[in-house]
């Protein structure tokens, strides 16, 4: 059932509409007593990994609709103008929608949209906020959790088939995000980061969908069969993560695959000068561990982020 949750008029007789698809069981308990999960994506218009998950989840549910026992709300495009124009923020306003929450129902257009989004999603038993990385970096499937909400969220996140759960420190900039705003009023939101901007990584999308189905089963929303899920690595200490920043500007050529397990000082890549044909710098692993972020866009300046590594003792592999 397609519903419009917010709409505003635009110039030239056009209208901006944010829509969701509510999927209900064929029969059973009263709607107000059913568990509800919400799948949200497209807050940033250049992050498309969640689009595939929305499609694939609905495809699987349609195949065995009789096994659905709860409510599934799917919001594929919270920033439809951004998606249409391949823009991270809201075009023309130069605003990041994920810095406008909880919004203001009596505010300007963007504040109104943010407030309507919060009002519609609020009350879900679980919300999956799907993001991709930007066009510069590729991320393994992971969930990022504010330390203030970890007690409630980590047990749910462990069921989502992710490679990593990254519990991070509180930050004032996060207080205006979709996830923080809802978590603060008691609606649990899990923020997923995976893949790369402006692309779809089907392998990651299938992994995510398997995890959503598993979580739905655990919540009593799904009564069909589900696949077993991965046991994620959980990082709670900022010292667990090493950042790789470029020492010089140039062209970054990776020599390992994303997600690789590396030894200390193993070569990750090199920064080269295409004009002179020279190697400017060798990028070495600062520790033994897993490369969970890797630069995808090859041009770097001094200080550019090229990757992140999780230390071996946290990963727990032999």
PDB file of N, CA, C and O in Angstrom, residues 260-290:
ATOM      1  N   UNK A 260      40.500  -7.014   3.362  1.00  0.00           N
ATOM      2  CA  UNK A 260      41.657  -7.897   3.507  1.00  0.00           C
ATOM      3  C   UNK A 260      42.177  -7.926   4.937  1.00  0.00           C
ATOM      4  O   UNK A 260      42.114  -6.932   5.662  1.00  0.00           O
ATOM      5  N   UNK A 261      42.702  -9.093   5.349  1.00  0.00           N
ATOM      6  CA  UNK A 261      43.420  -9.228   6.619  1.00  0.00           C
ATOM      7  C   UNK A 261      44.892  -9.009   6.326  1.00  0.00           C
ATOM      8  O   UNK A 261      45.475  -9.704   5.486  1.00  0.00           O
ATOM      9  N   UNK A 262      45.494  -8.068   7.008  1.00  0.00           N
ATOM     10  CA  UNK A 262      46.842  -7.638   6.669  1.00  0.00           C
ATOM     11  C   UNK A 262      47.799  -7.785   7.846  1.00  0.00           C
ATOM     12  O   UNK A 262      47.404  -7.706   9.007  1.00  0.00           O
ATOM     13  N   UNK A 263      49.065  -7.997   7.524  1.00  0.00           N
ATOM     14  CA  UNK A 263      50.132  -7.965   8.513  1.00  0.00           C
ATOM     15  C   UNK A 263      50.638  -6.526   8.661  1.00  0.00           C
ATOM     16  O   UNK A 263      50.472  -5.698   7.764  1.00  0.00           O
ATOM     17  N   UNK A 264      51.276  -6.247   9.783  1.00  0.00           N
ATOM     18  CA  UNK A 264      51.849  -4.928   9.977  1.00  0.00           C
ATOM     19  C   UNK A 264      52.910  -4.660   8.909  1.00  0.00           C
ATOM     20  O   UNK A 264      53.714  -5.542   8.577  1.00  0.00           O
ATOM     21  N   UNK A 265      52.881  -3.475   8.340  1.00  0.00           N
ATOM     22  CA  UNK A 265      53.800  -3.010   7.287  1.00  0.00           C
ATOM     23  C   UNK A 265      53.566  -3.680   5.936  1.00  0.00           C
ATOM     24  O   UNK A 265      54.352  -3.474   5.006  1.00  0.00           O
ATOM     25  N   UNK A 266      52.507  -4.462   5.807  1.00  0.00           N
ATOM     26  CA  UNK A 266      52.159  -5.011   4.491  1.00  0.00           C
ATOM     27  C   UNK A 266      51.689  -3.863   3.597  1.00  0.00           C
ATOM     28  O   UNK A 266      51.004  -2.939   4.045  1.00  0.00           O
ATOM     29  N   UNK A 267      52.042  -3.936   2.317  1.00  0.00           N
ATOM     30  CA  UNK A 267      51.686  -2.852   1.412  1.00  0.00           C
ATOM     31  C   UNK A 267      50.192  -2.859   1.112  1.00  0.00           C
ATOM     32  O   UNK A 267      49.634  -3.863   0.679  1.00  0.00           O
ATOM     33  N   UNK A 268      49.547  -1.714   1.308  1.00  0.00           N
ATOM     34  CA  UNK A 268      48.141  -1.546   0.966  1.00  0.00           C
ATOM     35  C   UNK A 268      48.006  -0.940  -0.420  1.00  0.00           C
ATOM     36  O   UNK A 268      47.095  -1.260  -1.175  1.00  0.00           O
ATOM     37  N   UNK A 269      48.909  -0.079  -0.756  1.00  0.00           N
ATOM     38  CA  UNK A 269      48.875   0.566  -2.062  1.00  0.00           C
ATOM     39  C   UNK A 269      50.033   1.521  -2.203  1.00  0.00           C
ATOM     40  O   UNK A 269      50.944   1.567  -1.366  1.00  0.00           O
ATOM     41  N   UNK A 270      50.000   2.287  -3.275  1.00  0.00           N
ATOM     42  CA  UNK A 270      51.049   3.279  -3.493  1.00  0.00           C
ATOM     43  C   UNK A 270      50.421   4.541  -4.077  1.00  0.00           C
ATOM     44  O   UNK A 270      49.381   4.490  -4.741  1.00  0.00           O
ATOM     45  N   UNK A 271      51.063   5.655  -3.795  1.00  0.00           N
ATOM     46  CA  UNK A 271      50.654   6.930  -4.385  1.00  0.00           C
ATOM     47  C   UNK A 271      51.679   7.279  -5.447  1.00  0.00           C
ATOM     48  O   UNK A 271      52.893   7.329  -5.162  1.00  0.00           O
ATOM     49  N   UNK A 272      51.197   7.496  -6.658  1.00  0.00           N
ATOM     50  CA  UNK A 272      52.108   7.681  -7.788  1.00  0.00           C
ATOM     51  C   UNK A 272      51.861   9.033  -8.450  1.00  0.00           C
ATOM     52  O   UNK A 272      50.815   9.664  -8.275  1.00  0.00           O
ATOM     53  N   UNK A 273      52.880   9.452  -9.230  1.00  0.00           N
ATOM     54  CA  UNK A 273      52.798  10.673 -10.024  1.00  0.00           C
ATOM     55  C   UNK A 273      52.651  10.259 -11.487  1.00  0.00           C
ATOM     56  O   UNK A 273      53.618   9.780 -12.098  1.00  0.00           O
ATOM     57  N   UNK A 274      51.454  10.399 -12.093  1.00  0.00           N
ATOM     58  CA  UNK A 274      51.271   9.953 -13.477  1.00  0.00           C
ATOM     59  C   UNK A 274      52.008  10.820 -14.494  1.00  0.00           C
ATOM     60  O   UNK A 274      52.241  10.379 -15.616  1.00  0.00           O
ATOM     61  N   UNK A 275      52.396  12.028 -14.117  1.00  0.00           N
ATOM     62  CA  UNK A 275      53.125  12.892 -15.046  1.00  0.00           C
ATOM     63  C   UNK A 275      54.567  12.426 -15.195  1.00  0.00           C
ATOM     64  O   UNK A 275      55.099  12.340 -16.312  1.00  0.00           O
ATOM     65  N   UNK A 276      55.227  12.100 -14.082  1.00  0.00           N
ATOM     66  CA  UNK A 276      56.640  11.723 -14.104  1.00  0.00           C
ATOM     67  C   UNK A 276      56.862  10.214 -14.036  1.00  0.00           C
ATOM     68  O   UNK A 276      57.984   9.750 -14.171  1.00  0.00           O
ATOM     69  N   UNK A 277      55.790   9.478 -13.816  1.00  0.00           N
ATOM     70  CA  UNK A 277      55.925   8.027 -13.752  1.00  0.00           C
ATOM     71  C   UNK A 277      56.693   7.553 -12.532  1.00  0.00           C
ATOM     72  O   UNK A 277      57.411   6.559 -12.585  1.00  0.00           O
ATOM     73  N   UNK A 278      56.545   8.277 -11.398  1.00  0.00           N
ATOM     74  CA  UNK A 278      57.281   7.932 -10.190  1.00  0.00           C
ATOM     75  C   UNK A 278      56.336   7.524  -9.062  1.00  0.00           C
ATOM     76  O   UNK A 278      55.200   7.986  -8.979  1.00  0.00           O
ATOM     77  N   UNK A 279      56.833   6.628  -8.199  1.00  0.00           N
ATOM     78  CA  UNK A 279      56.120   6.283  -6.965  1.00  0.00           C
ATOM     79  C   UNK A 279      56.475   7.331  -5.922  1.00  0.00           C
ATOM     80  O   UNK A 279      57.642   7.512  -5.570  1.00  0.00           O
ATOM     81  N   UNK A 280      55.470   8.024  -5.425  1.00  0.00           N
ATOM     82  CA  UNK A 280      55.689   9.092  -4.449  1.00  0.00           C
ATOM     83  C   UNK A 280      55.690   8.580  -3.013  1.00  0.00           C
ATOM     84  O   UNK A 280      56.375   9.121  -2.157  1.00  0.00           O
ATOM     85  N   UNK A 281      54.897   7.533  -2.753  1.00  0.00           N
ATOM     86  CA  UNK A 281      54.793   7.030  -1.384  1.00  0.00           C
ATOM     87  C   UNK A 281      54.225   5.621  -1.398  1.00  0.00           C
ATOM     88  O   UNK A 281      53.384   5.290  -2.239  1.00  0.00           O
ATOM     89  N   UNK A 282      54.692   4.789  -0.478  1.00  0.00           N
ATOM     90  CA  UNK A 282      54.142   3.462  -0.259  1.00  0.00           C
ATOM     91  C   UNK A 282      53.202   3.538   0.948  1.00  0.00           C
ATOM     92  O   UNK A 282      53.572   4.063   1.997  1.00  0.00           O
ATOM     93  N   UNK A 283      51.985   3.025   0.791  1.00  0.00           N
ATOM     94  CA  UNK A 283      51.010   3.029   1.879  1.00  0.00           C
ATOM     95  C   UNK A 283      51.078   1.677   2.572  1.00  0.00           C
ATOM     96  O   UNK A 283      50.761   0.644   1.975  1.00  0.00           O
ATOM     97  N   UNK A 284      51.510   1.675   3.834  1.00  0.00           N
ATOM     98  CA  UNK A 284      51.732   0.438   4.579  1.00  0.00           C
ATOM     99  C   UNK A 284      50.723   0.311   5.717  1.00  0.00           C
ATOM    100  O   UNK A 284      50.267   1.303   6.290  1.00  0.00           O
ATOM    101  N   UNK A 285      50.402  -0.931   6.043  1.00  0.00           N
ATOM    102  CA  UNK A 285      49.496  -1.194   7.161  1.00  0.00           C
ATOM    103  C   UNK A 285      50.181  -0.798   8.469  1.00  0.00           C
ATOM    104  O   UNK A 285      51.263  -1.295   8.774  1.00  0.00           O
ATOM    105  N   UNK A 286      49.562   0.088   9.266  1.00  0.00           N
ATOM    106  CA  UNK A 286      50.192   0.517  10.511  1.00  0.00           C
ATOM    107  C   UNK A 286      50.098  -0.516  11.629  1.00  0.00           C
ATOM    108  O   UNK A 286      50.763  -0.399  12.647  1.00  0.00           O
ATOM    109  N   UNK A 287      49.277  -1.538  11.412  1.00  0.00           N
ATOM    110  CA  UNK A 287      49.070  -2.571  12.425  1.00  0.00           C
ATOM    111  C   UNK A 287      48.595  -3.837  11.727  1.00  0.00           C
ATOM    112  O   UNK A 287      48.274  -3.812  10.534  1.00  0.00           O
ATOM    113  N   UNK A 288      48.544  -4.934  12.451  1.00  0.00           N
ATOM    114  CA  UNK A 288      47.950  -6.153  11.914  1.00  0.00           C
ATOM    115  C   UNK A 288      46.452  -6.091  12.158  1.00  0.00           C
ATOM    116  O   UNK A 288      46.000  -5.765  13.259  1.00  0.00           O
ATOM    117  N   UNK A 289      45.664  -6.383  11.119  1.00  0.00           N
ATOM    118  CA  UNK A 289      44.228  -6.309  11.296  1.00  0.00           C
ATOM    119  C   UNK A 289      43.475  -6.347   9.982  1.00  0.00           C
ATOM    120  O   UNK A 289      44.006  -6.766   8.950  1.00  0.00           O
ATOM    121  N   UNK A 290      42.219  -5.893  10.021  1.00  0.00           N
ATOM    122  CA  UNK A 290      41.320  -5.948   8.869  1.00  0.00           C
ATOM    123  C   UNK A 290      41.123  -4.554   8.274  1.00  0.00           C
ATOM    124  O   UNK A 290      40.858  -3.586   8.994  1.00  0.00           O
TER     125      UNK A 290
END
